[in-house]
């Protein structure tokens, strides 16, 4: 069977995706970059790259054994990385649970041959792509909070000019 382009991520509640899309439309001009469609807004925990089915299965088995409490995520920070052309939303202080979960998934991925960037994990939700020109960021003061009680493995699929993220499996965090 063919490889799949995979990543572990936290998906956002539907209503939060809608709120963010409206906030983005109110705060960034159309020329700032290409908006990520609402359904694709997510926070990546570990990017795996192209993965063979057997490795995917092994990583899913390990993910299913993770026992970790859920946590609240506060989205209260935004930034611009001009080189990859990304405008993002993130948190001023990442919760410990988020860092622990990402670090575990990234270590498991690395042990299974999935290259992990040496750059420190910077949790973020990409709002705009192809944002290579300077962008005025909204002033601080925005804030959304949501409870993270699951995480998922996604396949990134590209067809007819569109990228779609399909959840292959999800696992609960403890309450
Ligand atoms: P990004 O939004 O900052 O581009 C699917 O592509 C997800 O995996 C995105 O959230 C993307 O982050 C993340 N990702 C991390 N490293 C990546 C890489 N080397 N190539 C593509 N996506 C990567």
CSV table of C-alpha atoms and ligand atoms in Angstrom, one decimal:
chain,number,residue,atom,x,y,z
A,1,UNK,CA,0.0,0.0,0.0
A,2,UNK,CA,1.1,3.6,-0.7
A,3,UNK,CA,2.5,6.0,1.9
A,4,UNK,CA,0.4,8.7,3.4
A,5,UNK,CA,1.4,12.2,4.4
A,6,UNK,CA,0.5,12.2,8.1
A,7,UNK,CA,0.5,14.4,11.2
A,8,UNK,CA,-0.8,14.3,14.8
A,9,UNK,CA,-2.9,17.4,15.6
A,10,UNK,CA,-5.5,18.9,17.8
A,11,UNK,CA,-8.6,19.8,15.9
A,12,UNK,CA,-10.7,22.9,16.8
A,13,UNK,CA,-14.4,22.8,17.7
A,14,UNK,CA,-16.5,23.8,14.7
A,15,UNK,CA,-17.8,26.9,16.3
A,16,UNK,CA,-14.2,28.0,17.1
A,17,UNK,CA,-13.2,27.5,13.5
A,18,UNK,CA,-16.1,29.8,12.5
A,19,UNK,CA,-15.2,32.4,15.1
A,20,UNK,CA,-11.5,32.4,14.0
A,21,UNK,CA,-12.5,32.8,10.3
A,22,UNK,CA,-14.6,35.8,11.1
A,23,UNK,CA,-12.0,37.4,13.3
A,24,UNK,CA,-9.4,36.8,10.6
A,25,UNK,CA,-11.6,38.4,8.0
A,26,UNK,CA,-12.1,41.5,10.3
A,27,UNK,CA,-8.4,41.8,11.1
A,28,UNK,CA,-6.4,40.9,8.0
A,29,UNK,CA,-6.7,42.5,4.5
A,30,UNK,CA,-7.2,40.0,1.7
A,31,UNK,CA,-3.7,40.7,0.3
A,32,UNK,CA,-2.1,39.6,3.6
A,33,UNK,CA,-2.0,36.0,2.5
A,34,UNK,CA,-4.1,32.9,1.5
A,35,UNK,CA,-6.6,32.1,4.3
A,36,UNK,CA,-6.7,28.4,5.5
A,37,UNK,CA,-10.2,27.2,5.1
A,38,UNK,CA,-12.2,26.8,8.4
A,39,UNK,CA,-12.3,23.0,8.3
A,40,UNK,CA,-8.5,22.9,8.0
A,41,UNK,CA,-7.7,25.0,11.0
A,42,UNK,CA,-5.8,22.8,13.5
A,43,UNK,CA,-2.8,22.8,15.8
A,44,UNK,CA,-0.1,20.3,14.8
A,45,UNK,CA,1.6,18.2,17.6
A,46,UNK,CA,4.0,16.2,15.4
A,47,UNK,CA,4.5,16.2,11.6
A,48,UNK,CA,5.4,12.8,10.3
A,49,UNK,CA,5.8,13.3,6.6
A,50,UNK,CA,5.3,10.4,4.1
A,51,UNK,CA,4.7,7.3,6.2
A,52,UNK,CA,4.4,3.7,5.2
A,53,UNK,CA,1.2,1.8,6.4
A,54,UNK,CA,3.1,-0.4,8.9
A,55,UNK,CA,4.8,2.6,10.6
A,56,UNK,CA,1.5,4.4,10.7
A,57,UNK,CA,-0.1,1.4,12.4
A,58,UNK,CA,2.8,1.2,14.9
A,59,UNK,CA,2.5,4.9,15.7
A,60,UNK,CA,-1.3,4.6,16.1
A,61,UNK,CA,-0.8,1.7,18.6
A,62,UNK,CA,1.6,3.8,20.6
A,63,UNK,CA,-0.8,6.8,20.5
A,64,UNK,CA,-3.7,4.7,21.8
A,65,UNK,CA,-1.6,3.8,24.9
A,66,UNK,CA,-1.0,7.5,25.9
A,67,UNK,CA,-2.6,8.3,29.2
A,68,UNK,CA,-2.5,12.0,29.8
A,69,UNK,CA,-5.0,14.5,31.2
A,70,UNK,CA,-6.8,17.0,29.0
A,71,UNK,CA,-5.9,20.7,29.3
A,72,UNK,CA,-7.2,24.1,28.4
A,73,UNK,CA,-5.7,25.9,25.5
A,74,UNK,CA,-5.7,29.7,25.5
A,75,UNK,CA,-5.4,31.3,22.1
A,76,UNK,CA,-4.1,34.8,22.9
A,77,UNK,CA,-1.0,35.3,20.7
A,78,UNK,CA,-0.4,35.9,17.0
A,79,UNK,CA,2.7,36.1,14.9
A,80,UNK,CA,4.1,36.2,11.4
A,81,UNK,CA,6.9,34.0,10.0
A,82,UNK,CA,7.8,35.7,6.8
A,83,UNK,CA,10.1,33.0,5.5
A,84,UNK,CA,7.5,30.1,5.4
A,85,UNK,CA,4.9,32.9,4.8
A,86,UNK,CA,2.8,31.9,7.8
A,87,UNK,CA,0.5,34.0,10.0
A,88,UNK,CA,-0.4,32.1,13.1
A,89,UNK,CA,-2.4,32.1,16.2
A,90,UNK,CA,-0.9,30.6,19.4
A,91,UNK,CA,-0.6,30.9,23.1
A,92,UNK,CA,1.5,33.3,25.2
A,93,UNK,CA,2.1,30.4,27.6
A,94,UNK,CA,1.7,26.9,26.2
A,95,UNK,CA,0.1,24.5,28.8
A,96,UNK,CA,2.4,21.8,30.1
A,97,UNK,CA,0.0,19.1,28.9
A,98,UNK,CA,0.3,20.4,25.3
A,99,UNK,CA,4.1,20.4,25.5
A,100,UNK,CA,4.2,16.9,27.1
A,101,UNK,CA,1.8,15.4,24.5
A,102,UNK,CA,3.7,16.9,21.5
A,103,UNK,CA,7.1,15.9,22.9
A,104,UNK,CA,6.0,12.3,23.4
A,105,UNK,CA,4.5,12.0,19.9
A,106,UNK,CA,7.5,13.6,18.4
A,107,UNK,CA,9.9,11.3,20.2
A,108,UNK,CA,7.8,8.2,19.1
A,109,UNK,CA,7.8,9.5,15.5
A,110,UNK,CA,11.6,10.1,15.6
A,111,UNK,CA,12.1,6.5,16.9
A,112,UNK,CA,10.1,5.2,13.9
A,113,UNK,CA,12.2,7.1,11.4
A,114,UNK,CA,10.0,10.2,10.9
A,115,UNK,CA,12.3,13.2,10.6
A,116,UNK,CA,11.6,15.7,13.4
A,117,UNK,CA,12.8,19.3,12.9
A,118,UNK,CA,15.5,20.3,15.4
A,119,UNK,CA,13.7,23.6,15.9
A,120,UNK,CA,11.8,23.9,19.2
A,121,UNK,CA,8.1,23.1,19.1
A,122,UNK,CA,6.1,26.2,18.7
A,123,UNK,CA,2.4,25.4,19.0
A,124,UNK,CA,0.4,27.3,16.4
A,125,UNK,CA,-2.6,27.4,14.2
A,126,UNK,CA,-1.8,28.6,10.8
A,127,UNK,CA,-4.3,31.2,9.7
A,128,UNK,CA,-2.7,32.5,6.4
A,129,UNK,CA,-0.2,31.0,4.0
A,130,UNK,CA,1.9,32.7,1.3
A,131,UNK,CA,2.2,35.7,3.7
A,132,UNK,CA,5.7,36.8,2.7
A,133,UNK,CA,5.2,40.5,2.8
A,134,UNK,CA,5.0,42.4,6.1
A,135,UNK,CA,1.7,42.0,7.9
A,136,UNK,CA,0.2,44.2,10.5
A,137,UNK,CA,-0.9,41.9,13.4
A,138,UNK,CA,-4.0,42.6,15.5
A,139,UNK,CA,-3.1,44.2,18.9
A,140,UNK,CA,-3.0,41.8,21.8
A,141,UNK,CA,-6.2,41.5,23.8
A,142,UNK,CA,-8.0,38.7,21.8
A,143,UNK,CA,-8.5,35.5,23.6
A,144,UNK,CA,-10.3,32.2,23.0
A,145,UNK,CA,-10.2,29.2,25.3
A,146,UNK,CA,-11.1,25.7,24.6
A,147,UNK,CA,-10.7,22.4,26.4
A,148,UNK,CA,-8.6,19.8,24.6
A,149,UNK,CA,-9.9,16.4,25.4
A,150,UNK,CA,-8.8,14.4,22.2
A,151,UNK,CA,-6.0,14.4,19.7
A,152,UNK,CA,-6.0,12.8,16.2
A,153,UNK,CA,-3.9,11.5,13.4
A,154,UNK,CA,-4.6,13.3,10.1
A,155,UNK,CA,-3.8,12.4,6.5
A,156,UNK,CA,-3.1,15.4,4.3
A,157,UNK,CA,-4.7,14.8,0.9
A,158,UNK,CA,-4.3,16.9,-2.1
A,159,UNK,CA,-6.7,16.7,-5.0
A,160,UNK,CA,-8.2,19.1,-7.5
A,161,UNK,CA,-6.1,21.9,-6.3
A,162,UNK,CA,-7.2,21.6,-2.7
A,163,UNK,CA,-5.6,20.2,0.5
A,164,UNK,CA,-7.9,18.4,2.8
A,165,UNK,CA,-7.1,17.0,6.2
A,166,UNK,CA,-8.8,13.7,7.0
A,167,UNK,CA,-8.9,12.3,10.6
A,168,UNK,CA,-7.8,8.7,10.5
A,169,UNK,CA,-8.1,8.1,14.2
A,170,UNK,CA,-8.7,10.0,17.5
A,171,UNK,CA,-7.8,9.3,21.1
A,172,UNK,CA,-9.2,10.7,24.3
A,173,UNK,CA,-7.2,12.5,27.0
A,174,UNK,CA,-8.4,11.7,30.5
A,175,UNK,CA,-10.7,14.1,32.3
B,1,LIG,P1,2.3,24.8,9.3
B,1,LIG,O1,0.8,25.0,9.4
B,1,LIG,O2,3.1,25.7,10.2
B,1,LIG,O3,2.8,24.8,7.8
B,1,LIG,C1,0.2,19.8,7.8
B,1,LIG,O4,1.0,20.2,6.8
B,1,LIG,C2,0.6,20.3,9.2
B,1,LIG,O5,1.9,19.9,9.5
B,1,LIG,C3,0.6,21.8,9.2
B,1,LIG,O6,0.1,22.2,10.5
B,1,LIG,C4,2.1,22.2,9.1
B,1,LIG,O7,2.5,23.3,9.8
B,1,LIG,C5,2.7,21.0,9.8
B,1,LIG,N1,4.1,20.8,9.5
B,1,LIG,C6,5.2,20.8,10.3
B,1,LIG,N2,6.3,20.5,9.6
B,1,LIG,C7,6.0,20.4,8.3
B,1,LIG,C8,6.7,20.2,7.2
B,1,LIG,N3,8.0,20.0,7.2
B,1,LIG,N4,6.1,20.1,6.0
B,1,LIG,C9,4.7,20.3,6.0
B,1,LIG,N5,4.0,20.5,7.0
B,1,LIG,C10,4.6,20.6,8.2
